[in-house]
Amino acid sequence: MKRNELGNSADAVGKEDTRKRRLITGEGAVSVITVLILVALWTALTDSYIDDLYFPSPMDTIQVVGRMEGVLVSYFLATMYRVVVGMLIGAVLGVFCGVAMSWNKWINSVLDPLIEGLRPIPAVALIPFFILWFGIGDTGKLILTAIGGFTVMVVTTLEAIKHVSPIYIMAARTLGASRLEIYRTIILPAITPTLIGGVRVTVALSFALVIASEFMGAQSGLGYMIMLARRTLQTDAILVGVIIIGITSWIVDRCVRIVGNYLTRWAPRSE
Amino acid sequence: MSAYISIADISKSFAGTAGRIDALQNVNLDVPAGEFLCLVGPSGCGKSTLVFIIAGLVKASSGEVRVAGKPVVEPDPDRTMVFQGDAVFPWMTVAQNIGYGLRFGAMSKKEQGKTVSQLVDLVGLTGFADAFPKELSGGMKKRVDLARAYATNPTVLLMDEPFGALDAITKEKMQVDLMRLSVTDTGQRRTIVFVTHDLEEAIFLADRVAVMTPRPGTIEVVLDVPFPRPREASIRLSTEFQALRGQIRELLVSEEEES
């Protein structure tokens, strides 16, 4: 009977795999059609009613990409560097502080008022200060992005630790695990699914913070490019910037999800 | 009869939302080495609390528990526990779960692996060593839980309604396995304190059954279970078995009426 149980679930996995191997599923086809209709509508509208000045046509947009190729790549890399490095610093520090605060009540007493004071302030409101203190280079933007990611991850970590089922901790204690071992082998894996959710929020926030800080003062980056294009009314360049940000943000989120799914492959999922 | 676990004057009260709750009051009980003792009693009588105190997971308000002469102050892998709920770590494979208590001991990695694979076979999970718990049924998870508690080769095994959530047939199988496995590596019988509300389970498994009173819980009476071992599942149908079951039931019913 036990054998059968596993046999059946193996069959189920097999079916899922063949489904994934098919190039396009029914649902996938519908999504592709939706996108095609939108592009067609976009072409039709920009050809007739909408002036190019307000919204560029698909052809204009593609041509702009060709024209700006070199500078586009360097701006893209500048923005990605700020997003990824800032986010990583913030997220790692956030998780570390969250764990430290749950580990020791004195650390908690010191950090809690700082974090609670920082949390209600939208990080974008700090941009003018950061430009004043650090100029328009990378430093201020990295710190700003790190602060955003830090506040999200520290709160997520603290909440997640609070909700780890006490039965796991008790079981580990009866088996001889020390406090450090309980944190390493029980609490960290138990909070990972929640942390992945926090990282996804952090990705979206980091893009927003980097673009906003590039709007207000920068010499490179996609946000800077959009601002320049706005001044010269190059709506096609603005649109290219927006599209690249959208696609990149989606790809980064996708990567986080793939890594996250691997790290939490043990977790039961409702499909 | 020397006491291996000696429970002396244990009382426990909690601060509840509706004021102070006295869970246990002056509990005295001696469990000799190698005995299988079942604790039965009405729900809320503190039988689980008592087991948590023996485990060292909960501190008594007053009184002392000694195991092998030493006072219990914290959990120890020589006193492992199987919980009522699902305590199998979902992020570890079956083998990692079973070997969890071994990584803190002196055993070499190689020996650990050997012990774990023996236990996997012993509890009937051959072929599932690398499976994650989400792929297992409730009964199979409980087997992992049991094997994990056996792995550190404890002299005391504490069980808090471990089979409460299982269906009748699985439960019977688990009970038979438990009896088969309740000896240490050196052939000594483990000392087991087993909480249940299932009277048949208690009589089938136990050398003695301790009946507790409603809250604040205390030991009302300890009854001997005279059936020789090994016991067959069919002894449940014998007149003696049913008579003992009736006797304990009467005790619990009269408690209910008094309170």
Short mmCIF file of C-alpha atoms in Angstrom, two decimals:
data_model
loop_
_atom_site.label_atom_id
_atom_site.label_comp_id
_atom_site.label_asym_id
_atom_site.label_seq_id
_atom_site.Cartn_x
_atom_site.Cartn_y
_atom_site.Cartn_z
CA MET A 1 0.00 0.00 0.00
CA LYS A 2 2.85 2.34 0.88
CA ARG A 3 4.53 1.50 -2.40
CA ASN A 4 1.38 2.43 -4.25
CA GLU A 5 1.20 5.79 -2.57
CA LEU A 6 4.63 6.72 -3.85
CA GLY A 7 3.94 5.10 -7.21
CA ASN A 8 0.89 7.28 -7.70
CA SER A 9 2.62 10.49 -6.73
CA ALA A 10 5.47 9.60 -9.09
CA ASP A 11 2.91 9.19 -11.85
CA ALA A 12 1.46 12.58 -11.03
CA VAL A 13 4.91 14.16 -11.28
CA GLY A 14 5.44 12.44 -14.61
CA LYS A 15 2.23 13.92 -16.02
CA GLU A 16 3.18 17.38 -14.86
CA ASP A 17 6.53 17.04 -16.60
CA THR A 18 5.07 16.10 -19.98
CA ARG A 19 2.72 19.06 -19.66
CA LYS A 20 5.64 21.39 -19.05
CA ARG A 21 7.59 19.95 -21.97
CA ARG A 22 4.90 20.95 -24.47
CA LEU A 23 5.95 24.20 -26.08
CA ILE A 24 2.68 26.05 -25.64
CA THR A 25 -0.27 25.10 -23.47
CA GLY A 26 -3.86 26.26 -23.92
CA GLU A 27 -3.45 28.91 -21.23
CA GLY A 28 -0.13 30.03 -22.75
CA ALA A 29 -1.73 30.43 -26.17
CA VAL A 30 -4.46 32.67 -24.71
CA SER A 31 -1.82 34.88 -23.06
CA VAL A 32 0.10 35.22 -26.33
CA ILE A 33 -3.10 36.21 -28.13
CA THR A 34 -3.80 38.88 -25.49
CA VAL A 35 -0.35 40.41 -26.07
CA LEU A 36 -0.78 40.32 -29.86
CA ILE A 37 -4.15 42.08 -29.61
CA LEU A 38 -2.63 44.79 -27.41
CA VAL A 39 0.22 45.40 -29.87
CA ALA A 40 -2.25 45.54 -32.78
CA LEU A 41 -4.41 48.03 -30.88
CA TRP A 42 -1.32 50.07 -30.05
CA THR A 43 -0.29 50.18 -33.75
CA ALA A 44 -3.79 51.10 -34.88
CA LEU A 45 -4.26 53.86 -32.34
CA THR A 46 -0.83 55.48 -32.84
CA ASP A 47 -1.35 55.36 -36.62
CA SER A 48 -4.63 57.25 -36.42
CA TYR A 49 -5.84 59.09 -33.31
CA ILE A 50 -2.78 59.51 -31.10
CA ASP A 51 -0.06 62.02 -31.92
CA ASP A 52 3.49 60.60 -31.79
CA LEU A 53 4.39 63.36 -29.39
CA TYR A 54 2.11 61.88 -26.72
CA PHE A 55 2.65 58.20 -27.33
CA PRO A 56 5.10 56.68 -29.85
CA SER A 57 4.14 53.90 -32.25
CA PRO A 58 5.70 50.42 -32.00
CA MET A 59 7.92 51.13 -35.05
CA ASP A 60 9.30 54.38 -33.56
CA THR A 61 10.02 52.57 -30.33
CA ILE A 62 11.96 49.79 -32.03
CA GLN A 63 13.93 52.32 -34.10
CA VAL A 64 14.93 54.20 -30.97
CA VAL A 65 16.40 51.03 -29.51
CA GLY A 66 18.63 50.69 -32.59
CA ARG A 67 19.68 54.32 -32.47
CA MET A 68 20.59 54.33 -28.78
CA GLU A 69 22.05 50.86 -28.50
CA GLY A 70 25.45 51.70 -26.92
CA VAL A 71 24.24 54.20 -24.38
CA LEU A 72 21.21 52.04 -23.59
CA VAL A 73 23.41 49.13 -22.53
CA SER A 74 25.61 51.29 -20.30
CA TYR A 75 22.55 52.95 -18.67
CA PHE A 76 20.92 49.58 -18.17
CA LEU A 77 24.04 48.21 -16.48
CA ALA A 78 24.31 51.28 -14.22
CA THR A 79 20.73 50.82 -13.04
CA MET A 80 21.08 47.07 -12.57
CA TYR A 81 24.24 47.52 -10.52
CA ARG A 82 22.44 49.90 -8.16
CA VAL A 83 19.36 47.70 -7.87
CA VAL A 84 21.17 44.41 -7.31
CA VAL A 85 23.96 45.58 -5.01
CA GLY A 86 21.73 47.91 -2.98
CA MET A 87 19.08 45.24 -2.60
CA LEU A 88 21.54 42.54 -1.58
CA ILE A 89 23.18 44.74 1.08
CA GLY A 90 19.78 45.75 2.46
CA ALA A 91 18.25 42.28 2.41
CA VAL A 92 21.24 40.53 4.00
CA LEU A 93 21.52 43.17 6.74
CA GLY A 94 17.74 43.05 7.27
CA VAL A 95 17.62 39.28 7.74
CA PHE A 96 20.72 39.40 9.93
CA CYS A 97 19.29 42.12 12.19
CA GLY A 98 15.89 40.40 12.35
CA VAL A 99 17.51 37.17 13.51
CA ALA A 100 19.73 39.04 15.99
CA MET A 101 16.71 40.88 17.41
CA SER A 102 14.83 37.66 18.01
CA TRP A 103 17.97 36.06 19.47
CA ASN A 104 18.60 38.67 22.12
CA LYS A 105 16.10 41.00 23.79
CA TRP A 106 18.76 43.68 24.39
CA ILE A 107 19.62 43.84 20.69
CA ASN A 108 15.89 44.08 20.11
CA SER A 109 15.53 46.98 22.57
CA VAL A 110 18.30 48.90 20.82
CA LEU A 111 17.21 48.31 17.21
CA ASP A 112 13.43 48.28 17.53
CA PRO A 113 12.92 52.06 18.03
CA LEU A 114 15.38 52.80 15.19
CA ILE A 115 13.55 50.54 12.78
CA GLU A 116 10.10 51.63 13.89
CA GLY A 117 11.20 55.25 13.44
CA LEU A 118 12.58 54.60 9.97
CA ARG A 119 9.78 52.37 8.72
CA PRO A 120 6.92 54.89 8.29
CA ILE A 121 9.13 57.25 6.24
CA PRO A 122 8.93 56.52 2.50
CA ALA A 123 12.58 56.13 1.48
CA VAL A 124 12.03 58.38 -1.59
CA ALA A 125 11.50 61.32 0.77
CA LEU A 126 15.13 60.97 1.82
CA ILE A 127 16.54 61.38 -1.72
CA PRO A 128 17.25 65.15 -1.40
CA PHE A 129 19.28 64.50 1.74
CA PHE A 130 21.19 61.69 0.09
CA ILE A 131 22.07 63.90 -2.88
CA LEU A 132 23.25 66.59 -0.46
CA TRP A 133 25.36 64.15 1.56
CA PHE A 134 26.66 61.75 -1.08
CA GLY A 135 26.29 63.64 -4.37
CA ILE A 136 24.78 62.15 -7.51
CA GLY A 137 27.06 59.10 -7.77
CA ASP A 138 26.38 55.49 -6.82
CA THR A 139 26.95 55.71 -3.04
CA GLY A 140 23.77 57.58 -2.11
CA LYS A 141 21.65 55.41 -4.41
CA LEU A 142 23.06 52.19 -2.99
CA ILE A 143 22.45 53.33 0.59
CA LEU A 144 18.92 54.44 -0.23
CA THR A 145 18.07 51.12 -1.92
CA ALA A 146 19.68 49.21 0.93
CA ILE A 147 17.56 51.11 3.49
CA GLY A 148 14.40 50.24 1.57
CA GLY A 149 15.29 46.54 1.38
CA PHE A 150 16.49 46.51 4.98
CA THR A 151 13.20 47.75 6.44
CA VAL A 152 11.16 45.26 4.40
CA MET A 153 13.37 42.30 5.27
CA VAL A 154 13.87 43.06 8.96
CA VAL A 155 10.11 43.25 9.53
CA THR A 156 9.47 40.14 7.40
CA THR A 157 12.15 38.20 9.29
CA LEU A 158 10.84 39.18 12.73
CA GLU A 159 7.25 38.27 11.82
CA ALA A 160 8.32 34.98 10.26
CA ILE A 161 10.33 33.93 13.31
CA LYS A 162 7.38 34.75 15.56
CA HIS A 163 5.26 32.30 13.58
CA VAL A 164 7.61 29.30 13.56
CA SER A 165 5.61 26.44 15.05
CA PRO A 166 6.79 25.87 18.67
CA ILE A 167 6.46 22.10 18.20
CA TYR A 168 9.52 22.07 15.88
CA ILE A 169 11.59 23.99 18.40
CA MET A 170 10.49 21.72 21.25
CA ALA A 171 11.24 18.60 19.22
CA ALA A 172 14.73 19.92 18.40
CA ARG A 173 15.36 20.72 22.07
CA THR A 174 14.41 17.23 23.24
CA LEU A 175 16.84 15.82 20.66
CA GLY A 176 19.73 17.82 22.12
CA ALA A 177 19.95 20.86 19.81
CA SER A 178 21.53 23.97 21.32
CA ARG A 179 20.01 27.43 20.77
CA LEU A 180 22.46 28.18 17.95
CA GLU A 181 21.67 24.87 16.30
CA ILE A 182 17.95 25.54 16.60
CA TYR A 183 18.40 28.85 14.78
CA ARG A 184 20.53 27.25 12.10
CA THR A 185 18.62 24.04 11.48
CA ILE A 186 15.04 24.90 12.47
CA ILE A 187 14.30 28.63 12.39
CA LEU A 188 16.21 29.56 9.22
CA PRO A 189 14.69 26.85 7.01
CA ALA A 190 11.25 27.38 8.56
CA ILE A 191 11.21 31.10 7.71
CA THR A 192 12.65 30.72 4.20
CA PRO A 193 9.28 30.58 2.38
CA THR A 194 8.20 33.84 4.05
CA LEU A 195 11.58 35.46 3.34
CA ILE A 196 11.25 34.66 -0.39
CA GLY A 197 8.01 36.67 -0.35
CA GLY A 198 9.87 39.54 1.33
CA VAL A 199 12.65 39.43 -1.27
CA ARG A 200 10.08 39.72 -4.07
CA VAL A 201 8.63 42.85 -2.45
CA THR A 202 12.21 44.14 -2.05
CA VAL A 203 12.96 43.63 -5.77
CA ALA A 204 10.00 45.78 -6.80
CA LEU A 205 10.83 48.42 -4.18
CA SER A 206 14.50 48.53 -5.19
CA PHE A 207 13.67 49.27 -8.84
CA ALA A 208 11.32 52.05 -7.72
CA LEU A 209 13.93 53.60 -5.42
CA VAL A 210 16.77 53.45 -7.94
CA ILE A 211 14.68 54.95 -10.76
CA ALA A 212 13.35 57.69 -8.45
CA SER A 213 16.84 58.60 -7.28
CA GLU A 214 18.07 58.63 -10.89
CA PHE A 215 15.25 61.05 -11.72
CA MET A 216 16.41 63.46 -9.06
CA GLY A 217 20.13 63.42 -9.67
CA ALA A 218 22.32 61.14 -11.74
CA GLN A 219 24.66 60.99 -14.73
CA SER A 220 23.76 57.49 -15.86
CA GLY A 221 20.98 54.95 -15.54
CA LEU A 222 17.58 54.32 -17.09
CA GLY A 223 15.91 56.84 -14.77
CA TYR A 224 18.39 59.49 -15.91
CA MET A 225 17.68 58.57 -19.54
CA ILE A 226 13.93 58.96 -19.04
CA MET A 227 14.44 62.36 -17.41
CA LEU A 228 16.64 63.57 -20.27
CA ALA A 229 14.13 62.33 -22.84
CA ARG A 230 11.33 64.12 -21.00
CA ARG A 231 13.18 67.44 -21.26
CA THR A 232 13.54 67.03 -25.04
CA LEU A 233 10.07 65.52 -25.49
CA GLN A 234 11.45 62.25 -26.89
CA THR A 235 8.48 60.13 -25.88
CA ASP A 236 9.84 57.12 -27.77
CA ALA A 237 12.96 57.09 -25.58
CA ILE A 238 10.81 57.42 -22.45
CA LEU A 239 8.77 54.43 -23.52
CA VAL A 240 11.88 52.37 -24.24
CA GLY A 241 13.15 53.13 -20.73
CA VAL A 242 9.84 52.12 -19.19
CA ILE A 243 9.66 48.88 -21.17
CA ILE A 244 13.22 47.89 -20.29
CA ILE A 245 12.58 48.54 -16.59
CA GLY A 246 9.39 46.49 -16.75
CA ILE A 247 11.00 43.53 -18.48
CA THR A 248 14.08 43.53 -16.23
CA SER A 249 12.02 43.78 -13.07
CA TRP A 250 9.96 40.83 -14.26
CA ILE A 251 13.07 38.79 -15.07
CA VAL A 252 14.65 39.50 -11.66
CA ASP A 253 11.41 38.55 -9.93
CA ARG A 254 11.28 35.38 -12.00
CA CYS A 255 14.84 34.48 -10.94
CA VAL A 256 13.95 35.04 -7.27
CA ARG A 257 10.95 32.76 -7.73
CA ILE A 258 13.01 30.02 -9.36
CA VAL A 259 15.69 30.14 -6.64
CA GLY A 260 12.94 30.40 -4.01
CA ASN A 261 11.07 27.38 -5.36
CA TYR A 262 14.28 25.38 -5.25
CA LEU A 263 15.07 26.42 -1.66
CA THR A 264 11.52 25.59 -0.53
CA ARG A 265 11.09 22.45 -2.64
CA TRP A 266 10.20 20.64 0.58
CA ALA A 267 7.16 22.82 1.23
CA PRO A 268 3.70 21.50 0.38
CA ARG A 269 2.10 23.76 -2.24
CA SER A 270 -1.48 24.37 -3.19
CA GLU A 271 -1.54 24.72 -6.95
CA MET B 1 11.26 -1.53 42.91
CA SER B 2 13.62 1.39 42.35
CA ALA B 3 12.19 4.46 40.70
CA TYR B 4 13.88 5.49 37.46
CA ILE B 5 11.61 8.49 37.01
CA SER B 6 10.54 9.95 40.31
CA ILE B 7 7.92 12.66 40.32
CA ALA B 8 7.69 14.37 43.71
CA ASP B 9 5.00 16.90 44.66
CA ILE B 10 4.76 18.47 41.21
CA SER B 11 2.36 21.39 40.92
CA LYS B 12 1.90 23.66 37.93
CA SER B 13 -0.22 26.73 37.42
CA PHE B 14 -0.50 28.92 34.34
CA ALA B 15 -1.55 32.53 34.02
CA GLY B 16 -4.51 32.19 31.66
CA THR B 17 -6.63 34.95 30.10
CA ALA B 18 -9.37 34.15 32.64
CA GLY B 19 -7.04 34.20 35.64
CA ARG B 20 -4.80 31.55 37.14
CA ILE B 21 -5.24 27.97 36.01
CA ASP B 22 -4.05 25.20 38.30
CA ALA B 23 -3.11 22.43 35.89
CA LEU B 24 -1.40 20.02 38.26
CA GLN B 25 -1.51 19.72 42.03
CA ASN B 26 0.85 17.64 44.14
CA VAL B 27 1.49 14.89 41.64
CA ASN B 28 3.52 12.02 43.06
CA LEU B 29 4.49 9.07 40.91
CA ASP B 30 7.41 6.67 40.63
CA VAL B 31 8.17 4.87 37.40
CA PRO B 32 10.62 1.97 37.69
CA ALA B 33 13.26 1.39 35.02
CA GLY B 34 11.89 -0.40 31.98
CA GLU B 35 8.25 0.19 32.80
CA PHE B 36 5.65 1.19 30.25
CA LEU B 37 3.33 3.59 32.05
CA CYS B 38 0.21 5.06 30.50
CA LEU B 39 -1.37 8.25 31.77
CA VAL B 40 -5.11 8.52 31.23
CA GLY B 41 -7.55 11.13 32.44
CA PRO B 42 -10.22 13.58 31.34
CA SER B 43 -9.15 16.23 28.83
CA GLY B 44 -7.54 19.23 30.46
CA CYS B 45 -6.34 17.22 33.47
CA GLY B 46 -2.73 18.18 32.80
CA LYS B 47 -1.44 14.81 31.59
CA SER B 48 0.36 16.45 28.69
CA THR B 49 1.76 19.14 30.99
CA LEU B 50 3.16 16.42 33.25
CA VAL B 51 4.97 14.79 30.32
CA PHE B 52 6.34 18.17 29.19
CA ILE B 53 7.68 18.70 32.71
CA ILE B 54 9.40 15.29 32.66
CA ALA B 55 10.90 16.21 29.27
CA GLY B 56 12.27 19.44 30.75
CA LEU B 57 10.33 21.57 28.23
CA VAL B 58 8.06 23.10 30.91
CA LYS B 59 9.14 24.19 34.39
CA ALA B 60 7.02 23.02 37.31
CA SER B 61 5.73 25.70 39.71
CA SER B 62 6.87 23.52 42.59
CA GLY B 63 8.16 20.01 43.19
CA GLU B 64 10.87 18.03 41.47
CA VAL B 65 11.28 15.39 38.81
CA ARG B 66 14.33 13.17 38.95
CA VAL B 67 15.42 10.81 36.22
CA ALA B 68 18.08 8.24 37.12
CA GLY B 69 18.60 10.20 40.33
CA LYS B 70 19.34 13.52 38.63
CA PRO B 71 16.89 16.44 38.78
CA VAL B 72 15.43 17.41 35.41
CA VAL B 73 16.31 21.02 34.52
CA GLU B 74 16.35 20.97 30.72
CA PRO B 75 15.68 18.59 27.83
CA ASP B 76 18.19 15.81 27.24
CA PRO B 77 18.52 13.45 24.26
CA ASP B 78 18.43 10.61 26.77
CA ARG B 79 14.73 11.56 27.27
CA THR B 80 13.20 12.01 23.84
CA MET B 81 9.61 12.80 23.08
CA VAL B 82 6.97 12.09 20.45
CA PHE B 83 4.38 14.82 20.22
CA GLN B 84 0.68 14.75 19.50
CA GLY B 85 1.00 17.06 16.49
CA ASP B 86 3.18 16.63 13.43
CA ALA B 87 6.70 17.50 14.60
CA VAL B 88 8.56 16.02 11.63
CA PHE B 89 10.68 18.82 10.12
CA PRO B 90 9.23 19.37 6.63
CA TRP B 91 12.48 20.84 5.24
CA MET B 92 14.49 17.72 6.02
CA THR B 93 14.32 14.36 4.28
CA VAL B 94 13.21 11.27 6.17
CA ALA B 95 16.86 10.30 6.78
CA GLN B 96 17.82 13.81 7.92
CA ASN B 97 14.86 13.88 10.30
CA ILE B 98 15.70 10.51 11.81
CA GLY B 99 19.37 11.43 12.19
CA TYR B 100 18.66 14.88 13.66
CA GLY B 101 19.46 13.99 17.27
CA LEU B 102 22.63 12.14 16.24
CA ARG B 103 24.42 15.16 14.81
CA PHE B 104 24.82 16.62 18.30
CA GLY B 105 26.32 13.44 19.72
CA ALA B 106 29.74 11.83 19.52
CA MET B 107 28.87 9.42 16.71
CA SER B 108 30.91 9.68 13.49
CA LYS B 109 29.12 10.66 10.26
CA LYS B 110 29.54 7.13 8.95
CA GLU B 111 28.04 5.52 12.06
CA GLN B 112 25.20 8.04 11.95
CA GLY B 113 24.37 7.03 8.41
CA LYS B 114 24.39 3.36 9.39
CA THR B 115 22.12 3.92 12.41
CA VAL B 116 19.74 5.99 10.32
CA SER B 117 19.41 3.44 7.54
CA GLN B 118 18.82 0.68 10.10
CA LEU B 119 16.07 2.77 11.70
CA VAL B 120 14.51 3.55 8.31
CA ASP B 121 14.18 -0.20 7.72
CA LEU B 122 13.10 -0.90 11.30
CA VAL B 123 10.09 1.42 11.10
CA GLY B 124 9.14 0.14 7.65
CA LEU B 125 10.13 3.16 5.57
CA THR B 126 12.60 1.34 3.31
CA GLY B 127 12.96 3.27 0.06
CA PHE B 128 11.75 6.55 1.55
CA ALA B 129 15.01 7.73 3.13
CA ASP B 130 15.41 10.63 0.71
CA ALA B 131 11.73 11.59 0.52
CA PHE B 132 10.49 14.85 2.00
CA PRO B 133 7.72 14.56 4.61
CA LYS B 134 5.16 16.13 2.25
CA GLU B 135 5.28 12.91 0.24
CA LEU B 136 4.35 10.78 3.28
CA SER B 137 0.99 9.83 4.80
CA GLY B 138 0.13 10.72 8.40
CA GLY B 139 1.05 7.23 9.64
CA MET B 140 4.38 7.28 7.81
CA LYS B 141 5.24 10.68 9.31
CA LYS B 142 4.53 9.29 12.77
CA ARG B 143 6.97 6.46 12.01
CA VAL B 144 9.63 9.05 11.15
CA ASP B 145 8.85 10.79 14.42
CA LEU B 146 9.22 7.52 16.35
CA ALA B 147 12.47 6.57 14.62
CA ARG B 148 13.86 10.04 15.35
CA ALA B 149 13.03 9.62 19.02
CA TYR B 150 14.69 6.17 19.07
CA ALA B 151 17.81 7.30 17.22
CA THR B 152 19.61 8.80 20.22
CA ASN B 153 19.00 5.48 22.01
CA PRO B 154 17.25 7.14 24.97
CA THR B 155 16.50 5.33 28.21
CA VAL B 156 13.26 7.31 28.59
CA LEU B 157 10.67 7.80 25.88
CA LEU B 158 7.90 10.33 26.46
CA MET B 159 4.82 10.15 24.28
CA ASP B 160 2.01 12.68 24.28
CA GLU B 161 -0.96 11.09 22.51
CA PRO B 162 1.32 10.19 19.60
CA PHE B 163 -1.24 8.14 17.69
CA GLY B 164 -4.26 10.35 18.44
CA ALA B 165 -4.63 11.56 14.86
CA LEU B 166 -4.29 8.15 13.16
CA ASP B 167 -7.03 5.89 11.86
CA ALA B 168 -7.83 2.74 13.86
CA ILE B 169 -5.92 0.24 11.71
CA THR B 170 -2.76 2.37 11.37
CA LYS B 171 -2.92 3.01 15.09
CA GLU B 172 -2.97 -0.72 15.89
CA LYS B 173 0.02 -1.32 13.64
CA MET B 174 1.91 1.53 15.29
CA GLN B 175 1.15 0.14 18.75
CA VAL B 176 2.55 -3.27 17.80
CA ASP B 177 5.66 -1.63 16.33
CA LEU B 178 6.12 0.49 19.42
CA MET B 179 6.13 -2.57 21.68
CA ARG B 180 8.59 -4.31 19.36
CA LEU B 181 10.94 -1.31 19.36
CA SER B 182 10.81 -0.34 22.99
CA VAL B 183 14.15 -1.94 23.89
CA THR B 184 17.51 -0.15 23.87
CA ASP B 185 20.52 -1.27 21.81
CA THR B 186 21.77 -3.25 24.80
CA GLY B 187 18.50 -5.15 25.11
CA GLN B 188 17.25 -3.17 28.07
CA ARG B 189 13.61 -2.11 28.03
CA ARG B 190 13.09 1.62 27.69
CA THR B 191 11.13 3.44 30.37
CA ILE B 192 8.09 4.87 28.61
CA VAL B 193 5.51 7.39 29.79
CA PHE B 194 2.65 7.43 27.31
CA VAL B 195 -0.29 9.84 27.44
CA THR B 196 -3.53 8.77 25.82
CA HIS B 197 -7.27 9.16 26.15
CA ASP B 198 -7.85 5.83 24.43
CA LEU B 199 -8.38 3.28 27.24
CA GLU B 200 -7.85 0.22 25.03
CA GLU B 201 -4.58 1.68 23.82
CA ALA B 202 -3.51 2.30 27.40
CA ILE B 203 -4.29 -1.24 28.58
CA PHE B 204 -2.84 -2.88 25.47
CA LEU B 205 0.48 -1.07 25.84
CA ALA B 206 1.02 -0.48 29.54
CA ASP B 207 2.49 -2.32 32.50
CA ARG B 208 0.60 0.12 34.68
CA VAL B 209 -2.09 2.70 33.97
CA ALA B 210 -2.17 5.89 36.05
CA VAL B 211 -5.62 7.46 36.16
CA MET B 212 -5.67 11.22 36.71
CA THR B 213 -8.39 13.43 38.17
CA PRO B 214 -9.87 16.50 36.43
CA ARG B 215 -8.15 19.87 36.85
CA PRO B 216 -6.21 20.48 38.98
CA GLY B 217 -4.82 17.14 37.92
CA THR B 218 -3.41 14.64 40.34
CA ILE B 219 -2.91 10.87 40.28
CA GLU B 220 -6.09 9.19 41.49
CA VAL B 221 -5.03 5.57 41.22
CA VAL B 222 -2.41 3.44 39.51
CA LEU B 223 -3.62 0.09 38.19
CA ASP B 224 -1.51 -2.93 37.24
CA VAL B 225 -2.06 -4.47 33.82
CA PRO B 226 -1.40 -8.17 34.38
CA PHE B 227 -1.23 -9.44 30.78
CA PRO B 228 2.04 -11.15 29.84
CA ARG B 229 4.18 -9.96 26.91
CA PRO B 230 4.42 -10.22 23.99
CA ARG B 231 0.76 -9.32 23.65
CA GLU B 232 -1.34 -10.21 20.65
CA ALA B 233 -3.85 -7.75 19.24
CA SER B 234 -6.55 -10.30 20.07
CA ILE B 235 -6.17 -9.84 23.84
CA ARG B 236 -8.39 -6.79 23.50
CA LEU B 237 -11.31 -9.18 23.09
CA SER B 238 -10.61 -11.13 26.30
CA THR B 239 -12.91 -10.78 29.31
CA GLU B 240 -10.06 -9.69 31.60
CA PHE B 241 -9.08 -6.93 29.19
CA GLN B 242 -12.63 -5.67 28.90
CA ALA B 243 -13.14 -5.89 32.67
CA LEU B 244 -10.08 -3.69 33.26
CA ARG B 245 -11.29 -1.27 30.58
CA GLY B 246 -14.68 -1.14 32.34
CA GLN B 247 -13.02 -0.46 35.68
CA ILE B 248 -11.00 2.50 34.36
CA ARG B 249 -14.03 3.81 32.50
CA GLU B 250 -16.06 3.75 35.74
CA LEU B 251 -13.33 5.75 37.49
CA LEU B 252 -13.34 8.41 34.77
CA VAL B 253 -17.14 8.60 34.63
CA SER B 254 -17.46 9.03 38.39
CA GLU B 255 -14.79 11.75 38.29
CA GLU B 256 -16.80 13.51 35.63
CA GLU B 257 -19.93 13.39 37.80
CA GLU B 258 -18.13 14.70 40.88
CA SER B 259 -16.65 17.69 39.11
#
